[in-house]
mmCIF file of C-alpha atoms in Angstrom:
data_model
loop_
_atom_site.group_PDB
_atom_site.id
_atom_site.type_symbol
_atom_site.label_atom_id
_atom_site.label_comp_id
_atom_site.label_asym_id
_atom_site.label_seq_id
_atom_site.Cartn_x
_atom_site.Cartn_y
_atom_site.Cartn_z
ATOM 1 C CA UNK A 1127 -15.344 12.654 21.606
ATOM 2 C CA UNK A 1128 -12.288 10.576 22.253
ATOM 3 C CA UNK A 1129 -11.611 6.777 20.606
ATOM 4 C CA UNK A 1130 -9.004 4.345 20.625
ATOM 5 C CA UNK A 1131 -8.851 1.282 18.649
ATOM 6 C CA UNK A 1132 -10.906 -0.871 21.013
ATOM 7 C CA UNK A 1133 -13.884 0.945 21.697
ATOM 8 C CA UNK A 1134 -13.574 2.503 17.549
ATOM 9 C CA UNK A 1135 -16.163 0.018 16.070
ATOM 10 C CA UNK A 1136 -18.551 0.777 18.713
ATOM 11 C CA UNK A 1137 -18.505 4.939 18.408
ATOM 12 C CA UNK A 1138 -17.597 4.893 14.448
ATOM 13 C CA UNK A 1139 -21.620 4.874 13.629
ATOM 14 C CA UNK A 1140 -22.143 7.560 16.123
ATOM 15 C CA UNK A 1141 -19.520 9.748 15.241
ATOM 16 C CA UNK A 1142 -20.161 9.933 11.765
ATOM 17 C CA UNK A 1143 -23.581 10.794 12.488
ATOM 18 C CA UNK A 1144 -23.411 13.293 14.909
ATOM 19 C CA UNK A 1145 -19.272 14.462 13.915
ATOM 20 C CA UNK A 1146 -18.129 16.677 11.025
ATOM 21 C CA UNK A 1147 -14.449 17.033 12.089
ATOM 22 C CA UNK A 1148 -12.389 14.022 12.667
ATOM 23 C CA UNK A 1149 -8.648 13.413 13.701
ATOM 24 C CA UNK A 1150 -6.753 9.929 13.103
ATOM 25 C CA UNK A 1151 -3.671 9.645 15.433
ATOM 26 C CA UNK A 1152 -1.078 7.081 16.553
ATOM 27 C CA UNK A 1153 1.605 5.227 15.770
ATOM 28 C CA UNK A 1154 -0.764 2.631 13.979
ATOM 29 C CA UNK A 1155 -1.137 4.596 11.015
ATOM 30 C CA UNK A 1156 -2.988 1.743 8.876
ATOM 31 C CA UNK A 1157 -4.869 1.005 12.091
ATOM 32 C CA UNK A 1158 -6.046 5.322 11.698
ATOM 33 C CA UNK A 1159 -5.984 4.413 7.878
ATOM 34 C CA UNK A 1160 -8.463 2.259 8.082
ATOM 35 C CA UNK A 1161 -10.517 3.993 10.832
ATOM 36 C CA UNK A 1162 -10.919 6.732 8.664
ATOM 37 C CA UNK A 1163 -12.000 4.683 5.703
ATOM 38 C CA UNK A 1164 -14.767 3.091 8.334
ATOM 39 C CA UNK A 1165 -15.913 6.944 8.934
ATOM 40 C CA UNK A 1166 -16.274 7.613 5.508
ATOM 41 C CA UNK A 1167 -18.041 4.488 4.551
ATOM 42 C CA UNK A 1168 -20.424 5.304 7.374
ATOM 43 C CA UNK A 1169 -21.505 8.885 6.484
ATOM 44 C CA UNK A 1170 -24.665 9.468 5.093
ATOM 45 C CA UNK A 1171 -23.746 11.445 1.887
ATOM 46 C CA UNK A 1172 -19.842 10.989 1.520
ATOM 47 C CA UNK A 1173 -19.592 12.046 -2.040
ATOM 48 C CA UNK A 1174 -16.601 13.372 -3.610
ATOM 49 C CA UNK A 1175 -12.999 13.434 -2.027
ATOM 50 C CA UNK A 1176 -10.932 16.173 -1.981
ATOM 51 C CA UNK A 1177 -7.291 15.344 -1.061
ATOM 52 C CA UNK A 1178 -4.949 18.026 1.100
ATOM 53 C CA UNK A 1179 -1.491 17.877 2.575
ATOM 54 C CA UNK A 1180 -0.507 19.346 6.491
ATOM 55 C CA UNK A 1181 2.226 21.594 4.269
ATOM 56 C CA UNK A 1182 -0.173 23.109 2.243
ATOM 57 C CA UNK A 1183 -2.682 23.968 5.039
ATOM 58 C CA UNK A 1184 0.338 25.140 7.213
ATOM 59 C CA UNK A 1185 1.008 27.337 4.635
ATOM 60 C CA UNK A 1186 -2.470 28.606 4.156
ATOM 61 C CA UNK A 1187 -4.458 28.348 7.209
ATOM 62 C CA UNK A 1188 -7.504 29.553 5.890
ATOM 63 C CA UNK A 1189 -7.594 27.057 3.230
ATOM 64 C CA UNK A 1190 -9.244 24.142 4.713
ATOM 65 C CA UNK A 1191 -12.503 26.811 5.880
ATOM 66 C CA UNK A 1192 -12.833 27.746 2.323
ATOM 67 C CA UNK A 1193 -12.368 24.406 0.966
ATOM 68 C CA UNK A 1194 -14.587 23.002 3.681
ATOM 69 C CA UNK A 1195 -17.497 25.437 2.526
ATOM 70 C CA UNK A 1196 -16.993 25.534 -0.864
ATOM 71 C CA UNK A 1197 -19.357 23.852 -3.453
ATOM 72 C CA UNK A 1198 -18.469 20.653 -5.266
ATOM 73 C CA UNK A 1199 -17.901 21.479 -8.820
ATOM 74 C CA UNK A 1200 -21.239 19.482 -9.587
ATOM 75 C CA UNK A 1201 -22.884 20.420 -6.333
ATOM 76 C CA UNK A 1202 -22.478 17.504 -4.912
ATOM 77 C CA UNK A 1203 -21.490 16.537 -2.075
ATOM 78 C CA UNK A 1204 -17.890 16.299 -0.740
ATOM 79 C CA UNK A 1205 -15.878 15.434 2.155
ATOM 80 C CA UNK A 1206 -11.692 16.308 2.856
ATOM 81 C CA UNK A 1207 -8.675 14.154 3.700
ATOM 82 C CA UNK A 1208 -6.024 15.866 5.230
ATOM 83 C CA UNK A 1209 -2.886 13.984 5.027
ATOM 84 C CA UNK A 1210 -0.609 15.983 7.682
ATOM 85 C CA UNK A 1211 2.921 15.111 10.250
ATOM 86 C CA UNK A 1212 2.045 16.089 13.739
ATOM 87 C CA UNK A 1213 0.483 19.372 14.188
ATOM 88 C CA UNK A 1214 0.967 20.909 10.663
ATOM 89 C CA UNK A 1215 -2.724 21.528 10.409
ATOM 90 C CA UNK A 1216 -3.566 22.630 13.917
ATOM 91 C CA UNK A 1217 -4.261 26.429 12.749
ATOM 92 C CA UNK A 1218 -5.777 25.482 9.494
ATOM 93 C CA UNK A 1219 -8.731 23.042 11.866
ATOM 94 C CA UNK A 1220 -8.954 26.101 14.339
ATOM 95 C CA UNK A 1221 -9.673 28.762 11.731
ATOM 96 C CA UNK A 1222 -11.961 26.002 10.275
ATOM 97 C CA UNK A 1223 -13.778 25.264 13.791
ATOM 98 C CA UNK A 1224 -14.448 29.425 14.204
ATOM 99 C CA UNK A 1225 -15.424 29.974 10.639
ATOM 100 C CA UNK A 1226 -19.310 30.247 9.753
ATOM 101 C CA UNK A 1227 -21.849 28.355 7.263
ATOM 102 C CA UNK A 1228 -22.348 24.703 6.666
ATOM 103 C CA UNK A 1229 -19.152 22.661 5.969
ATOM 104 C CA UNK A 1230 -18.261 19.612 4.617
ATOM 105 C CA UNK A 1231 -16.627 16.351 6.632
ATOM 106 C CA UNK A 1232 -13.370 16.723 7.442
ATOM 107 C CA UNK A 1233 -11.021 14.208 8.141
ATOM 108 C CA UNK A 1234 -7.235 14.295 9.449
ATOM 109 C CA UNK A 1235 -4.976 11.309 9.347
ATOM 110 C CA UNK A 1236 -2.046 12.560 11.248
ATOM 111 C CA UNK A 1237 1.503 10.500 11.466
ATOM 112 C CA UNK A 1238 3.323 11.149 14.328
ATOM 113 C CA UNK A 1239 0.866 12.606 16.030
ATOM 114 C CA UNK A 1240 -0.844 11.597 19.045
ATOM 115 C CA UNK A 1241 -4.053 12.562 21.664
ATOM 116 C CA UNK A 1242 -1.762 14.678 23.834
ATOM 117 C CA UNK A 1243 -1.280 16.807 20.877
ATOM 118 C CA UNK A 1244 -2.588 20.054 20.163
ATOM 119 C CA UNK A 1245 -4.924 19.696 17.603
ATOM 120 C CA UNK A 1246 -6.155 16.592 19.235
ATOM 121 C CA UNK A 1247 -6.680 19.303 22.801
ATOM 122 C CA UNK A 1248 -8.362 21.934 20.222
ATOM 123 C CA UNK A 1249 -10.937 19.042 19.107
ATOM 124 C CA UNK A 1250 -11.663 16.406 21.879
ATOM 125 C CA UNK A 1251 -13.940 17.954 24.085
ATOM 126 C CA UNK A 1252 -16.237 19.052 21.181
ATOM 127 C CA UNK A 1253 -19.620 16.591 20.470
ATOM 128 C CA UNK A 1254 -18.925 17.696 16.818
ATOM 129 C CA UNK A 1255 -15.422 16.047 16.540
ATOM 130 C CA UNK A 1256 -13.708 12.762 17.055
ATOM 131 C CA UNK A 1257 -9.773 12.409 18.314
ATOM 132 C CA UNK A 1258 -9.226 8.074 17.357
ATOM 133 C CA UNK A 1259 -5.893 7.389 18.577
ATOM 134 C CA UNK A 1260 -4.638 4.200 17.275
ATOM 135 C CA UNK A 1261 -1.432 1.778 19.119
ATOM 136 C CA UNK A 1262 0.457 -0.763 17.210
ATOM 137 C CA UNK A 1263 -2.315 -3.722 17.216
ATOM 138 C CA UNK A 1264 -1.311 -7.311 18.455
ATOM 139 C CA UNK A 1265 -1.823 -10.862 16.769
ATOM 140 C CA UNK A 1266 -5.150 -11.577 18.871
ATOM 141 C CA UNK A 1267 -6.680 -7.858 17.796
ATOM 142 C CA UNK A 1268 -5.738 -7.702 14.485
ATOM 143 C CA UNK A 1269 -7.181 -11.977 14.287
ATOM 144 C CA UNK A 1270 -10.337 -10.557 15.659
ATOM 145 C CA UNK A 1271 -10.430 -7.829 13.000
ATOM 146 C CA UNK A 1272 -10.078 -10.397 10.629
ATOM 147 C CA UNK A 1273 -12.993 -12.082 11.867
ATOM 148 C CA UNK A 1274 -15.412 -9.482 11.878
ATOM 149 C CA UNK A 1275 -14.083 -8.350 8.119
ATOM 150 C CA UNK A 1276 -14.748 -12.397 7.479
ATOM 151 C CA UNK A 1277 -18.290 -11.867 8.610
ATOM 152 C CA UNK A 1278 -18.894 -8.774 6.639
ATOM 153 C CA UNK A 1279 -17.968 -10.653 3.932
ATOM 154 C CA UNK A 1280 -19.834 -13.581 4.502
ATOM 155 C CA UNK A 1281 -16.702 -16.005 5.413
ATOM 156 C CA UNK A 1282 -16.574 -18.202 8.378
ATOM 157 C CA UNK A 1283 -13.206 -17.963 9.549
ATOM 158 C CA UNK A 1284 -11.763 -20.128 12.185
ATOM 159 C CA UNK A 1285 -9.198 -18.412 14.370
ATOM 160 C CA UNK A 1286 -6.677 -20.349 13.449
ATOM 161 C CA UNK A 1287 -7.121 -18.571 9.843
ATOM 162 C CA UNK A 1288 -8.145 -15.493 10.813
ATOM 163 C CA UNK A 1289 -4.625 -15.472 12.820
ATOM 164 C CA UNK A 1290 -2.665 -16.493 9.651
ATOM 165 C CA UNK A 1291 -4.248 -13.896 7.728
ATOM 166 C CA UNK A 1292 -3.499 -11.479 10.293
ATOM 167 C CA UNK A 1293 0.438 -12.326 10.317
ATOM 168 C CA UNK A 1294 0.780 -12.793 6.531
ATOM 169 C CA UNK A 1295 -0.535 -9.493 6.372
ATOM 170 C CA UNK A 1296 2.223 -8.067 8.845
ATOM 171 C CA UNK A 1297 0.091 -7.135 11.170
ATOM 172 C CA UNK A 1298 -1.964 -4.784 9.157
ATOM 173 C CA UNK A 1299 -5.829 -4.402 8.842
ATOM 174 C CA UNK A 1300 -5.684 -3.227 5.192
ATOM 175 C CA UNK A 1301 -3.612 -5.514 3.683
ATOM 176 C CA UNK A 1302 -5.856 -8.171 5.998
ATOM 177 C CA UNK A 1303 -9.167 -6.628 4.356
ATOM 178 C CA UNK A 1304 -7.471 -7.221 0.825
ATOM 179 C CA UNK A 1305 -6.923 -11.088 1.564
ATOM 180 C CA UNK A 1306 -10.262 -10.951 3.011
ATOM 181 C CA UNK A 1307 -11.722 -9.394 0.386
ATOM 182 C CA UNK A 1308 -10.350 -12.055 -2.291
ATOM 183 C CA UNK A 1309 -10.866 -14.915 -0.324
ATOM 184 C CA UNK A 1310 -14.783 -13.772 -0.632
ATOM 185 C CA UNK A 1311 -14.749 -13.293 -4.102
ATOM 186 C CA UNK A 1312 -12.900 -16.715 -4.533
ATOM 187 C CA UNK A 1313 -15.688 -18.481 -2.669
ATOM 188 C CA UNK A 1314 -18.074 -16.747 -4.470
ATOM 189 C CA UNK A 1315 -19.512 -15.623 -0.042
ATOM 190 C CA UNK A 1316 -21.559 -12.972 0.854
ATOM 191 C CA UNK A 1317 -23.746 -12.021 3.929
ATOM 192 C CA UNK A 1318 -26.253 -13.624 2.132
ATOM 193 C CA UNK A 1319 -25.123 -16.524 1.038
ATOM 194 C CA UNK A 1320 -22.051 -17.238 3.809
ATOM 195 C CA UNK A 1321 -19.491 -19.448 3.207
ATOM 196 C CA UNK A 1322 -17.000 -21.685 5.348
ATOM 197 C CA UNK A 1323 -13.289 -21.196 4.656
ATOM 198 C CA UNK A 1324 -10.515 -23.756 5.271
ATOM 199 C CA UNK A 1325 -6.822 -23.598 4.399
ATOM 200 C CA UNK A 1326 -7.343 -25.002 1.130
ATOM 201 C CA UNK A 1327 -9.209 -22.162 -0.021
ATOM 202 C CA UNK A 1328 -6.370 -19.765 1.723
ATOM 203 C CA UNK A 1329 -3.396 -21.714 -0.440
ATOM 204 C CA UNK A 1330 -5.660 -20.830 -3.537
ATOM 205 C CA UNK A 1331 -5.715 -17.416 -3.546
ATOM 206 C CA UNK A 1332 -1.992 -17.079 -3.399
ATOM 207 C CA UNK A 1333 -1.873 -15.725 0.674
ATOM 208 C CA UNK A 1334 1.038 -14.724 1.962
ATOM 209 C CA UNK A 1335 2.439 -17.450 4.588
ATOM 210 C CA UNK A 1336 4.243 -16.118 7.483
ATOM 211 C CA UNK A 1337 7.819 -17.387 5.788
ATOM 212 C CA UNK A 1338 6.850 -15.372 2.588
ATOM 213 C CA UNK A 1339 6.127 -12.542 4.650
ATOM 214 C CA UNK A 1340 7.646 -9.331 5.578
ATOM 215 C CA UNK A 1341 9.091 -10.087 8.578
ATOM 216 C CA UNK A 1342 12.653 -11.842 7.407
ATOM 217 C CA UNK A 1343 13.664 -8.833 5.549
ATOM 218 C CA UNK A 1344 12.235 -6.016 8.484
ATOM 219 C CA UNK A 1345 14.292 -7.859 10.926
ATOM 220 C CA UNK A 1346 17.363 -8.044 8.528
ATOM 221 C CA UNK A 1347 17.099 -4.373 8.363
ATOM 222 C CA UNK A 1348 16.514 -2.937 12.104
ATOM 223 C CA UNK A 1349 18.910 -5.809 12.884
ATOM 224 C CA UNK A 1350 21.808 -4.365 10.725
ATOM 225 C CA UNK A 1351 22.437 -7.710 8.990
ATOM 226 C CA UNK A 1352 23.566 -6.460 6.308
ATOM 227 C CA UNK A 1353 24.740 -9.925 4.565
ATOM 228 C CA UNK A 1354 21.175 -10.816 4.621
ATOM 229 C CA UNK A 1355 20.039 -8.023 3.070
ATOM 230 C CA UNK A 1356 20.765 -9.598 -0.901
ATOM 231 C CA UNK A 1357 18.855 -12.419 -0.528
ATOM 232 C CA UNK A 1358 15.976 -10.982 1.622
ATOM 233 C CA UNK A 1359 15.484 -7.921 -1.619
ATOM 234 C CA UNK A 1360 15.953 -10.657 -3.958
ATOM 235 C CA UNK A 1361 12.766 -12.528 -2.257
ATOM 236 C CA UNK A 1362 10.834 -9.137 -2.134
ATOM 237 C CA UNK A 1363 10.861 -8.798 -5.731
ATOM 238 C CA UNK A 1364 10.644 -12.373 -6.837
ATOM 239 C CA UNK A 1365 7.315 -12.557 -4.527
ATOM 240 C CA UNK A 1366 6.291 -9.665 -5.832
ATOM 241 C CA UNK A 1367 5.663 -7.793 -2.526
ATOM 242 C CA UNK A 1368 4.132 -4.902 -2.115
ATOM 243 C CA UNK A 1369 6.684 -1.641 -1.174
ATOM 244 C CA UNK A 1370 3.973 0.540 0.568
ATOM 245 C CA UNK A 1371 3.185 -3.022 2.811
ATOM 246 C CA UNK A 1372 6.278 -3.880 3.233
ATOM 247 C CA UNK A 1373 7.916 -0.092 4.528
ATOM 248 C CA UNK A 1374 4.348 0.085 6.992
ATOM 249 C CA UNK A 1375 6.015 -3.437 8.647
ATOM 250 C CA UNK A 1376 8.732 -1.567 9.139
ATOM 251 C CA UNK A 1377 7.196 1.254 10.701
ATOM 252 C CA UNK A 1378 5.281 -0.872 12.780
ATOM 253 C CA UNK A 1379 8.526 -2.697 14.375
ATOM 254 C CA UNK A 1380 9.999 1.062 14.626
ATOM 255 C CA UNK A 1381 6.788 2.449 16.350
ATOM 256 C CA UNK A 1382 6.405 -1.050 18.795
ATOM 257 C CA UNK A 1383 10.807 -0.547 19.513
ATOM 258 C CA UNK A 1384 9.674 2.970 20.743
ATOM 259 C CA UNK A 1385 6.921 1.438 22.867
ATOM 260 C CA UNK A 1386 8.988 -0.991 24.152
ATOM 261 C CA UNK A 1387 12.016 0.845 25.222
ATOM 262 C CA UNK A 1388 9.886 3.506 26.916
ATOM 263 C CA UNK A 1389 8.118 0.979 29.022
ATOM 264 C CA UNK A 1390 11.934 -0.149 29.683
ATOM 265 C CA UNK A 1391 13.427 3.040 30.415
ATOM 266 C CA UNK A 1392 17.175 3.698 29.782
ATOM 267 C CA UNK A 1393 18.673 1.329 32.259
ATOM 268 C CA UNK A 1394 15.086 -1.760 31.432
ATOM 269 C CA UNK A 1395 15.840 -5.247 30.333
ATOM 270 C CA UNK A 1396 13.203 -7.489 28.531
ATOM 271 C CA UNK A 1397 13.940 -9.908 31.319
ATOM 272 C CA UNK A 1398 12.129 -7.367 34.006
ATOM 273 C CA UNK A 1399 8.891 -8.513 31.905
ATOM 274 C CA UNK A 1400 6.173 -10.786 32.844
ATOM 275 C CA UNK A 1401 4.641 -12.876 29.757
ATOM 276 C CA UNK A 1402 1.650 -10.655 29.855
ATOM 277 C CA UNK A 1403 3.258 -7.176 29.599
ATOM 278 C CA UNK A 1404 5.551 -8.624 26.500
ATOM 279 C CA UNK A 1405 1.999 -9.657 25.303
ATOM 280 C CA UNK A 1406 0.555 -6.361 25.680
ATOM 281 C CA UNK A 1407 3.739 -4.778 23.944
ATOM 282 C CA UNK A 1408 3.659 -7.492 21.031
ATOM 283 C CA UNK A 1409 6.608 -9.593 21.784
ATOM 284 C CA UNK A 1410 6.138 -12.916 21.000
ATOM 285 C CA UNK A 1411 8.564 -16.048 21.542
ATOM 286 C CA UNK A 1412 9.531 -16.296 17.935
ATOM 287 C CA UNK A 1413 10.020 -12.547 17.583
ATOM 288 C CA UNK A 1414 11.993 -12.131 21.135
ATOM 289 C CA UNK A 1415 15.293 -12.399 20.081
ATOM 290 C CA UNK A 1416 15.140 -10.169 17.279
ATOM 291 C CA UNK A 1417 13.304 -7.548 19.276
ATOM 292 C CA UNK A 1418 16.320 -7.640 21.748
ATOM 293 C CA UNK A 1419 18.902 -7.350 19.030
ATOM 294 C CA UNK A 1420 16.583 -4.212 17.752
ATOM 295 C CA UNK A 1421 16.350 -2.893 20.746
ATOM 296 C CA UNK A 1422 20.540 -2.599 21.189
ATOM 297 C CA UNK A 1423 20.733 -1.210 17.894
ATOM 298 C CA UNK A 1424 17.998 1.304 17.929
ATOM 299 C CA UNK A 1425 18.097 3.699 21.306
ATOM 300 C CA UNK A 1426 15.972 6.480 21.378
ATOM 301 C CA UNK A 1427 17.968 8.925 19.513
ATOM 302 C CA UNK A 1428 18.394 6.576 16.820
ATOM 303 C CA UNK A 1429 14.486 6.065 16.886
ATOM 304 C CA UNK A 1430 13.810 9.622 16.816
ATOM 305 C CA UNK A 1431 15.715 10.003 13.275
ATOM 306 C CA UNK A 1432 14.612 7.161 11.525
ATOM 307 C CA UNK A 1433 10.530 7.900 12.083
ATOM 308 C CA UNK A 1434 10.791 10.937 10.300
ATOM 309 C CA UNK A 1435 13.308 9.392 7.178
ATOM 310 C CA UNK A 1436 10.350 6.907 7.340
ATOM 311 C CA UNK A 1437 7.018 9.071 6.971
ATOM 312 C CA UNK A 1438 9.557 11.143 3.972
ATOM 313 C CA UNK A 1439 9.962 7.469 2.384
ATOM 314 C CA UNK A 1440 6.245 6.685 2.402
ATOM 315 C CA UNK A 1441 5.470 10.156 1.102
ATOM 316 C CA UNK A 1442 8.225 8.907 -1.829
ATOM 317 C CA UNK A 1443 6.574 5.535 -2.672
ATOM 318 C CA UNK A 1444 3.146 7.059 -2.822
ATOM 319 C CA UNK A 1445 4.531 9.672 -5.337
ATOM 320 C CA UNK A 1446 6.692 7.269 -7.284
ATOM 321 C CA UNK A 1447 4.840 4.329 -7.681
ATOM 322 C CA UNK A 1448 6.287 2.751 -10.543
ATOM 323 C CA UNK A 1449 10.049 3.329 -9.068
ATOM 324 C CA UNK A 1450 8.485 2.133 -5.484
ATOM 325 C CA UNK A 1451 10.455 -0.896 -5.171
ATOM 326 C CA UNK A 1452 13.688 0.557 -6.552
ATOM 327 C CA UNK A 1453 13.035 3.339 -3.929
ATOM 328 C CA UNK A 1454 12.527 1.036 -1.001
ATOM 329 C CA UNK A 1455 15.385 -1.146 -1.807
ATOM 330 C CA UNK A 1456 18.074 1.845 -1.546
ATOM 331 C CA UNK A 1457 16.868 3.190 1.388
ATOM 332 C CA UNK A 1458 16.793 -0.329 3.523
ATOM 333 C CA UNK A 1459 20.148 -1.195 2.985
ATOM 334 C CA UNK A 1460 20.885 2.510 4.218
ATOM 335 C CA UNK A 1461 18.952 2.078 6.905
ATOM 336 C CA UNK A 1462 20.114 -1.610 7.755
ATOM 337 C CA UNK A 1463 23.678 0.078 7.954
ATOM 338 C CA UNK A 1464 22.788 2.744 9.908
ATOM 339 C CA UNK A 1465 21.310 0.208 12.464
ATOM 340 C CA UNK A 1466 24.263 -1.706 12.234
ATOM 341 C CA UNK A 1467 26.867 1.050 13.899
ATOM 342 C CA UNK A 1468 27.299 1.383 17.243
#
């Protein structure tokens, strides 16, 4: 079974009824992220998580059958996360797939990986498995999202705040569902007892704007500004923004540059596009100049080396958490002056 973030919310119930393996792909990894949360929310019996890494399992393929079939210390019921880069768990799902006896979920979020690769082949022709590949979102999918999460939540969002939400949020569906989230609690709304939401109540909660967001300081960095760079970490920390949010931003704009200069090709200009395929590829008027600037700093070799120092600085912040911000600060100023040399 094959999925891709507009037709997820209408297989999710299906899959996790009738699916017990599951691969996350894309370059929207909190797009997957949260896909995978929506499985696991929807399975009948979800019980305990167990947590393992594409480096251990490529190490051990046989681990993740074991694991998979292997009794909860309690008995209870369990289901895995794999965390893996590309194809590091390919073996480890096919000895898993061929091995015998009732297993638990499993689930793979895999960065860089997408449905052409081979573990997504090895699993998307099976009606046990799911392959959800997931593309940098736009403004009007992620605003939907918002909606729907408003609705869940008992909020009546107009769409002029489920877009603001959406952009203070950077784009991304988790840090959207947190606001959301909140915003409920602040307005005391449920599906019971709904609620209707206007800016006030926004401004209350302490949401992001768009000029406290992220943006200013990703652009400073992919745009090799480097005398920006002061005041835009000075405003990260004295808004208390969050490292993990903030470095995803990033890797969104690196993942939608890719996108972009592969529609483009090597000799493409910006000005070949219509209004609706810079629409489809996220490029808005306010963003378009930046994007071009990004785009002349970042060609594809340059691309191909920063995703990977990217996915090893996210694998840092989640490890260091209380040194997160200190971490994230270093490396954007290196990679603001890598972007900056021709």
């Amino acid at each position: 079974m094959k999925a891709t973030q507009r037709d997820f919310a209408s297989v999710a119930q299906r899959a996790a009824q009738h699916c017990s393996t599951f691969f996350f792909c894309g370059p929207d990894e909190a797009g997957a992220a949260a896909a995978l949360q929506r499985v696991v929310e929807l399975l009948d019996d979800p019980g305990e998580r167990v947590e393992m890494s594409g480096a251990e399992l490529r190490r051990d393929p046989v681990l993740l059958g074991d694991e998979a079939r292997s009794g909860s210390l309690f008995g209870d019921s369990r289901h895995i996360l794999v965390r893996a880069s590309g194809d590091e768990a390919h073996d480890a799902v096919q000895n898993h797939l061929a091995a015998h006896g009732d297993a638990c979920p499993v689930l793979v979020l895999a960065t860089s990986a997408t449905d052409k690769s081979r573990t997504a082949k090895l699993l998307e022709k099976r009606k046990d498995a799911l392959v959800a590949m997931f593309w940098p979102p736009d403004l009007s999918s992620v605003a939907a999202s918002v909606r729907s999460m408003g609705d869940a939540a008992g909020l009546r969002l107009g769409g002029d705040l489920a877009e603001r939400i959406a952009r203070a949020a950077g784009l991304d569906v988790r840090l959207a569902q947190s606001e959301v989230t909140k915003l409920a609690l602040y307005c005391d709304a449920s599906p019971q007892s709904p609620k209707t939401v206007d800016a006030s109540d926004l401004e209350a909660i302490g949401a992001a704007t768009e000029e406290d967001g992220f943006m200013p300081l990703v652009n400073a960095v992919l745009s090799g500004e480097t005398g920006k760079l002061d005041r835009e970490l000075h405003r990260m920390r004295e808004h208390g923004m969050n490292p993990v949010g903030l470095l995803l931003a990033v890797e969104r704009r690196a993942a939608q540059l890719a996108q972009i200069g592969a529609k483009l090709g090597p000799r493409g200009s910006l000005d070949n596009l219509g209004r609706g395929e810079k629409a489809q590829l996220g490029i808005f008027f306010r963003e378009e100049r930046d994007i071009r600037t990004q785009l002349k700093n970042w060609h594809r070799h340059k691309l191909e080396r920063l995703g990977p120092r990217l996915m090893q600085l996210h694998k840092a912040l989640l490890a260091n958490s209380q040194s997160a911000e200190v971490l994230l600060s270093q490396e954007l100023v290196e990679i603001a002056r890598f972007a900056a040399r021709r």
